[in-house]
Short mmCIF file of C-alpha atoms and ligand atoms in Angstrom, two decimals:
data_model
loop_
_atom_site.label_atom_id
_atom_site.label_comp_id
_atom_site.label_asym_id
_atom_site.label_seq_id
_atom_site.Cartn_x
_atom_site.Cartn_y
_atom_site.Cartn_z
CA MET T 103 3.45 -9.82 -17.95
CA ASN T 104 6.55 -8.16 -19.14
CA TYR T 105 7.44 -4.82 -17.59
CA GLN T 106 10.18 -3.76 -19.99
CA GLY T 107 9.15 -0.47 -21.24
CA LYS T 108 6.00 -0.36 -18.95
CA THR T 109 5.38 2.52 -16.62
CA ILE T 110 4.89 1.82 -12.79
CA TRP T 111 3.80 4.67 -10.54
CA ILE T 112 4.63 3.70 -6.83
CA THR T 113 3.65 5.88 -3.90
CA GLY T 114 5.44 5.21 -0.45
CA ALA T 115 8.55 4.70 -2.63
CA SER T 116 10.89 6.10 0.02
CA SER T 117 10.76 3.32 2.33
CA GLY T 118 9.63 -0.22 3.09
CA ILE T 119 7.51 -2.30 0.67
CA GLY T 120 7.33 0.56 -1.87
CA GLU T 121 10.91 0.93 -1.90
CA ALA T 122 11.29 -3.01 -2.37
CA PHE T 123 8.75 -2.64 -5.22
CA THR T 124 10.98 -0.04 -6.82
CA ARG T 125 13.94 -2.47 -6.79
CA ALA T 126 11.96 -5.22 -8.31
CA PHE T 127 10.29 -3.18 -11.10
CA TYR T 128 13.62 -1.48 -11.96
CA LYS T 129 15.21 -5.10 -12.27
CA GLU T 130 12.29 -5.58 -14.62
CA GLY T 131 13.16 -3.03 -16.91
CA ALA T 132 10.40 -0.89 -16.08
CA ASN T 133 10.03 3.02 -16.42
CA LEU T 134 9.45 4.05 -12.75
CA ILE T 135 7.79 7.03 -11.11
CA LEU T 136 8.57 7.42 -7.40
CA SER T 137 6.34 9.16 -5.14
CA SER T 138 6.18 10.31 -1.18
CA ARG T 139 6.57 13.33 0.53
CA ARG T 140 10.46 13.31 0.87
CA GLN T 141 12.03 14.26 -2.17
CA GLU T 142 15.80 13.73 -0.76
CA VAL T 143 15.01 10.35 0.40
CA LEU T 144 13.27 9.34 -3.06
CA GLU T 145 16.59 10.79 -4.60
CA GLU T 146 18.70 8.21 -2.31
CA VAL T 147 16.32 5.42 -3.50
CA ARG T 148 16.91 6.41 -7.15
CA ASN T 149 20.68 6.56 -6.94
CA SER T 150 20.87 3.04 -5.19
CA LEU T 151 19.12 1.57 -8.02
CA GLY T 152 21.90 1.39 -10.50
CA GLU T 153 24.16 3.34 -13.09
CA ASP T 154 21.37 4.46 -15.53
CA THR T 155 18.29 5.96 -13.53
CA SER T 156 17.15 7.84 -16.83
CA ASN T 157 13.86 5.73 -16.54
CA VAL T 158 13.05 6.71 -13.06
CA LYS T 159 11.12 9.79 -12.33
CA ILE T 160 10.53 11.36 -8.86
CA ILE T 161 7.40 13.00 -8.22
CA ALA T 162 7.15 14.28 -4.53
CA LEU T 163 3.54 14.60 -3.32
CA ASP T 164 1.68 14.30 0.02
CA LEU T 165 -1.21 11.81 0.21
CA MET T 166 -3.08 14.21 2.69
CA ASP T 167 -3.20 16.74 -0.22
CA GLY T 168 -5.76 15.53 -2.68
CA ASP T 169 -5.97 19.11 -4.47
CA SER T 170 -2.50 18.48 -5.94
CA PHE T 171 -3.53 14.98 -7.64
CA PRO T 172 -4.73 16.46 -10.91
CA GLU T 173 -1.11 18.33 -11.43
CA LYS T 174 0.75 15.39 -10.13
CA THR T 175 -0.97 13.00 -12.44
CA LYS T 176 -0.46 15.20 -15.44
CA GLU T 177 3.43 15.39 -14.35
CA ALA T 178 3.36 11.57 -14.22
CA LEU T 179 1.77 10.93 -17.60
CA ALA T 180 3.96 13.46 -19.32
CA ALA T 181 7.31 11.70 -17.73
CA PHE T 182 6.75 8.59 -19.95
CA GLY T 183 3.67 9.29 -21.90
CA GLN T 184 1.69 6.44 -20.16
CA ILE T 185 0.83 4.74 -16.85
CA ASP T 186 0.76 1.14 -17.09
CA VAL T 187 0.43 0.12 -13.34
CA LEU T 188 -0.24 2.46 -10.54
CA ILE T 189 0.84 1.05 -6.87
CA ASN T 190 -1.16 2.60 -4.21
CA ASN T 191 1.27 1.85 -1.25
CA GLY T 192 1.78 4.97 0.70
CA GLY T 193 0.15 4.63 4.22
CA VAL T 194 0.70 5.09 7.96
CA SER T 195 -0.47 2.89 10.78
CA GLN T 196 -1.74 3.44 14.32
CA ARG T 197 -0.74 2.59 17.86
CA SER T 198 -3.38 3.74 20.27
CA THR T 199 -6.77 3.12 21.54
CA VAL T 200 -10.11 4.47 20.57
CA MET T 201 -10.40 6.23 23.86
CA GLU T 202 -6.99 7.83 23.69
CA SER T 203 -7.23 8.89 19.94
CA GLU T 204 -8.05 12.40 18.74
CA MET T 205 -10.66 12.71 15.97
CA SER T 206 -7.91 14.34 13.81
CA THR T 207 -5.75 11.40 14.22
CA PHE T 208 -8.73 8.91 12.84
CA ARG T 209 -9.08 11.72 9.96
CA ARG T 210 -5.46 11.56 9.10
CA LEU T 211 -5.48 7.79 8.78
CA MET T 212 -8.41 8.04 6.36
CA GLU T 213 -7.04 10.83 4.41
CA ILE T 214 -3.64 9.22 3.75
CA ASN T 215 -4.51 5.41 3.64
CA TYR T 216 -8.26 5.67 1.98
CA PHE T 217 -8.54 9.03 0.01
CA GLY T 218 -4.97 9.04 -0.84
CA ALA T 219 -5.40 6.04 -2.80
CA VAL T 220 -9.18 6.80 -4.09
CA GLY T 221 -8.19 10.29 -5.29
CA LEU T 222 -5.01 9.37 -7.17
CA THR T 223 -6.69 6.08 -8.75
CA LYS T 224 -9.50 8.47 -9.97
CA GLU T 225 -7.05 10.81 -11.59
CA VAL T 226 -5.13 7.83 -13.51
CA LEU T 227 -8.33 5.68 -14.26
CA PRO T 228 -9.64 7.98 -17.46
CA HIS T 229 -6.30 7.37 -19.04
CA MET T 230 -6.42 3.67 -18.40
CA VAL T 231 -9.95 3.22 -19.56
CA ASP T 232 -9.06 5.33 -22.67
CA ARG T 233 -6.40 2.93 -23.45
CA LYS T 234 -8.21 -0.23 -22.69
CA SER T 235 -5.45 -1.26 -20.38
CA GLY T 236 -4.09 -0.98 -16.86
CA HIS T 237 -3.55 -2.28 -13.39
CA ILE T 238 -4.30 -0.60 -10.15
CA ILE T 239 -2.85 -2.21 -7.02
CA VAL T 240 -3.38 -1.24 -3.64
CA THR T 241 -1.70 -2.01 -0.62
CA SER T 242 -4.31 -2.95 1.89
CA SER T 243 -3.41 -5.11 4.91
CA VAL T 244 -4.62 -8.23 7.17
CA ALA T 245 -5.98 -5.26 9.11
CA GLY T 246 -8.15 -4.73 6.05
CA LYS T 247 -9.81 -7.91 7.00
CA ILE T 248 -9.51 -8.12 10.87
CA GLY T 249 -9.71 -5.66 13.52
CA THR T 250 -7.63 -5.55 16.58
CA LYS T 251 -6.68 -3.44 19.40
CA PHE T 252 -4.72 -0.20 18.88
CA ARG T 253 -5.44 -0.21 15.18
CA SER T 254 -9.23 1.01 15.01
CA GLY T 255 -8.34 4.08 12.71
CA TYR T 256 -6.20 1.83 10.57
CA ALA T 257 -8.28 -1.06 10.54
CA GLY T 258 -10.99 1.17 9.45
CA SER T 259 -9.25 2.85 6.91
CA LYS T 260 -8.01 -0.36 5.20
CA HIS T 261 -11.62 -1.95 5.48
CA ALA T 262 -12.61 0.95 3.47
CA VAL T 263 -9.92 0.48 0.98
CA GLN T 264 -10.97 -3.30 0.55
CA GLY T 265 -14.69 -2.19 0.04
CA PHE T 266 -13.83 0.50 -2.56
CA PHE T 267 -11.30 -1.43 -4.40
CA ASN T 268 -13.51 -4.52 -4.87
CA SER T 269 -16.24 -2.16 -6.19
CA LEU T 270 -14.01 -0.58 -8.36
CA ARG T 271 -12.77 -3.99 -9.85
CA GLN T 272 -16.54 -4.73 -10.80
CA GLU T 273 -16.74 -1.43 -12.86
CA MET T 274 -13.42 -1.96 -14.44
CA TYR T 275 -13.53 -5.74 -16.06
CA GLU T 276 -15.40 -4.16 -19.15
CA HIS T 277 -12.63 -1.79 -19.34
CA ASN T 278 -9.88 -4.14 -19.38
CA VAL T 279 -8.29 -2.46 -16.21
CA ALA T 280 -7.30 -5.03 -13.36
CA VAL T 281 -7.49 -4.27 -9.87
CA THR T 282 -5.29 -6.07 -6.98
CA LEU T 283 -5.90 -5.75 -3.34
CA LEU T 284 -2.69 -6.67 -1.92
CA CYS T 285 -3.02 -7.76 1.89
CA PRO T 286 0.37 -8.40 3.84
CA GLY T 287 0.65 -9.42 7.45
CA PHE T 288 3.45 -8.14 9.32
CA ILE T 289 6.44 -6.94 7.19
CA LYS T 290 9.74 -5.75 8.69
CA THR T 291 9.60 -2.02 7.77
CA ASP T 292 9.36 1.53 9.55
CA ILE T 293 5.61 0.98 9.69
CA SER T 294 5.75 0.83 13.51
CA LYS T 295 7.74 3.45 13.98
CA ASN T 296 5.98 5.93 11.78
CA ALA T 297 2.58 4.75 13.33
CA LEU T 298 0.46 7.44 14.68
CA THR T 299 -0.36 7.66 18.25
CA GLY T 300 -3.45 9.13 19.80
CA ASP T 301 -2.55 12.81 19.41
CA GLY T 302 -0.79 12.06 15.91
CA SER T 303 2.56 12.14 17.04
CA LYS T 304 4.94 9.13 15.98
CA PHE T 305 4.96 6.00 17.96
CA ASP T 306 8.70 5.61 17.10
CA LYS T 307 9.10 2.18 18.32
CA MET T 308 9.56 -1.28 16.58
CA GLY T 309 7.24 -3.90 17.58
CA ASP T 310 8.20 -7.37 18.10
CA ALA T 311 6.16 -8.78 15.42
CA HIS T 312 7.50 -6.47 12.91
CA SER T 313 11.00 -7.00 14.03
CA ASN T 314 10.68 -10.84 13.61
CA ALA T 315 8.80 -10.63 10.29
CA MET T 316 10.00 -11.36 6.55
CA THR T 317 11.57 -8.11 5.13
CA ALA T 318 9.94 -6.04 2.48
CA ASP T 319 12.22 -7.49 -0.24
CA GLU T 320 11.16 -10.95 0.70
CA MET T 321 7.82 -9.97 0.77
CA VAL T 322 7.84 -8.46 -2.86
CA ALA T 323 9.69 -11.47 -4.24
CA LYS T 324 6.84 -13.57 -3.11
CA VAL T 325 4.38 -11.57 -4.53
CA MET T 326 5.55 -10.39 -8.01
CA PRO T 327 4.42 -13.63 -9.70
CA LYS T 328 1.07 -12.94 -8.46
CA ILE T 329 1.09 -9.44 -9.29
CA LYS T 330 2.45 -10.39 -12.99
CA ALA T 331 -0.54 -12.59 -12.98
CA GLN T 332 -2.89 -9.70 -12.08
CA LYS T 333 -4.73 -11.76 -9.25
CA GLU T 334 -7.17 -9.97 -7.64
CA GLU T 335 -6.43 -10.42 -4.23
CA ILE T 336 -2.87 -11.56 -2.86
CA TYR T 337 -2.11 -12.53 0.79
CA VAL T 338 1.45 -12.75 2.09
CA THR T 339 1.59 -13.33 5.66
CA GLY T 340 3.55 -15.15 8.48
CA PHE T 341 1.99 -18.42 10.06
CA LYS T 342 -0.23 -16.30 12.79
CA GLU T 343 -1.87 -14.21 10.43
CA LYS T 344 -2.61 -17.14 8.17
CA LEU T 345 -4.04 -18.86 10.99
CA ALA T 346 -6.27 -15.64 11.98
CA LEU T 347 -7.58 -15.43 8.53
CA TRP T 348 -8.37 -19.01 8.39
CA VAL T 349 -10.10 -19.00 12.05
CA GLN T 350 -11.98 -15.99 10.91
CA ARG T 351 -13.46 -17.56 8.01
CA PHE T 352 -15.01 -20.33 9.77
CA SER T 353 -15.66 -18.88 13.43
CA PRO T 354 -15.39 -14.95 13.72
CA THR T 355 -16.47 -15.54 17.37
CA LEU T 356 -13.61 -17.84 17.91
CA LEU T 357 -11.21 -15.54 16.50
CA ASN T 358 -12.40 -12.60 18.50
CA LYS T 359 -12.07 -14.91 21.69
CA ILE T 360 -8.37 -15.55 20.85
CA LEU T 361 -7.41 -11.78 19.94
CA LYS T 362 -9.17 -10.54 23.23
CA ASN T 363 -6.23 -12.14 25.17
CA GLN T 364 -3.24 -11.68 22.55
CA LYS T 365 -0.53 -9.02 23.02
CA VAL T 366 -0.77 -6.85 20.12
CA THR T 367 2.35 -5.05 19.01
N1 NAP X 259 4.95 -3.34 7.27
C1 NAP X 259 3.89 -4.03 7.48
O1 NAP X 259 3.68 -4.97 8.39
C2 NAP X 259 2.50 -3.71 6.49
C3 NAP X 259 1.30 -4.57 6.83
C4 NAP X 259 0.35 -4.54 5.97
C5 NAP X 259 0.13 -3.49 5.33
N2 NAP X 259 1.05 -2.62 5.14
C6 NAP X 259 1.01 -1.36 4.13
O2 NAP X 259 2.09 -1.29 3.48
C7 NAP X 259 2.13 0.07 2.93
C8 NAP X 259 3.61 0.60 3.12
O3 NAP X 259 4.16 0.39 4.41
P1 NAP X 259 5.58 0.18 4.91
O4 NAP X 259 5.46 -1.08 5.66
O5 NAP X 259 6.41 0.09 3.77
O6 NAP X 259 5.73 1.37 5.96
P2 NAP X 259 6.78 2.71 5.92
O7 NAP X 259 8.27 2.04 5.69
O8 NAP X 259 6.66 3.36 7.04
O9 NAP X 259 6.68 3.20 4.39
C9 NAP X 259 5.64 4.12 4.35
C10 NAP X 259 5.66 4.87 2.99
O10 NAP X 259 4.40 5.73 2.87
C11 NAP X 259 4.87 7.39 2.70
N3 NAP X 259 4.01 7.94 3.22
C12 NAP X 259 3.48 8.24 4.49
N4 NAP X 259 2.84 9.15 4.80
C13 NAP X 259 2.47 9.82 3.52
C14 NAP X 259 1.97 11.07 3.14
N5 NAP X 259 1.22 11.59 3.88
N6 NAP X 259 2.18 11.04 1.75
C15 NAP X 259 2.64 10.32 0.69
N7 NAP X 259 3.42 9.50 1.23
C16 NAP X 259 3.36 9.14 2.71
C17 NAP X 259 6.20 7.23 3.19
O11 NAP X 259 7.10 8.00 2.57
P3 NAP X 259 7.11 9.66 3.08
O12 NAP X 259 7.58 9.65 4.70
O13 NAP X 259 8.65 10.02 2.35
O14 NAP X 259 6.24 10.47 2.87
C18 NAP X 259 6.76 5.80 3.04
O15 NAP X 259 7.48 5.83 1.65
C19 NAP X 259 1.27 0.84 3.81
O16 NAP X 259 0.06 1.10 3.26
C20 NAP X 259 0.92 0.04 4.83
O17 NAP X 259 -0.11 0.34 5.61
C21 NAP X 259 2.39 -2.56 6.08
#
C-alpha cells in the first residue's frame, strides 16, 4: 500500500501510539486528520512534523460525545474529500479492582474505548462502502484477549472491541473494506498515568512494565509493514505478553494459575 495522497484519520493523535502513527504516516506522504480532546496538544504535534503541514488537519473531538460524530465526520470528509484509513486509537486504561470501581468508571471505559470506536466507524463506513475501498484499524490490546487484576473495565471494553470488529470484518469482505485489530502488549506511553482509578480520577503513575517497554515509535515501525498488508490481527508485544498469549491458547487454566501470583502494574 502506498499512502502518498491517501487520507488517514487518527484518533488519540495527541500522545503515545497515535502520535507515533501520525509521524509514520506523515513520512509516507499521507494527508492526516488528527483527533483527540486537546486541540493545543494536537497543534504541537502538527508543528513538530515538518515545514509543510498543509496536509494535516486537526479536528478536536471527545470520544465520550457520540452525538458530535456525524458533524466531525462531515468535517473530516470535507478536509481532503475522502477517508482511506480510520485508526480508532484513542483510549484510556484502568488501575482499580472491581470492588473499588464505581459504575461510572466502567461506563466511561466502555464509552471511550468501545462506543467511541464503534460510533466513529459507523459514520465513516458508508463513505468507504460507497467507494468500495477503505481500511478500519482499531487499537485493541492484549487485554482484549486476557483479563488481569486491576483492568476489569479496560479488559471488558477491549474484549468488546474484539467481538465487534471481528463481526464487522465479516460484513465488510464483500465491500472491500479491510478491518485490522491491533493488539499491543506493554508500550512506553502515558497510558498508565492517564488510567482511571476506581473513582475516575487519574492514576498518575508510570508502571514498571510500561517504563521498561518498547517506545510507541518502535512499536509503529514494527507494525507498519503489517498495516500496509492489511493484516486482520496484529500482535506487538514483549516476551512476557507473547508467552501469556501462547499459554492461554493451549491451557487457559495454566495461564490463570500463573497470573494469579503475578504482580500486575
Ligand atoms: N501503551 C500501552 O501499553 C497500550 C497497550 C495496549 C493497547 N493500548 C491502546 O493504545 C491506545 C493509545 O494509547 P497510548 O498508549 O498511546 O496512551 P496515551 O499516551 O495515554 O494516549 C491516549 C490517547 O487517547 C486520547 N483520548 C483519551 N480519552 C479521550 C477522549 N475521551 N476523547 C478523545 N480522545 C481521548 C488522548 O488524547 P486527549 O487527552 O488529548 O483527549 C491520547 O491522545 C489506547 O486505545 C490504548 O488502550 C496501549
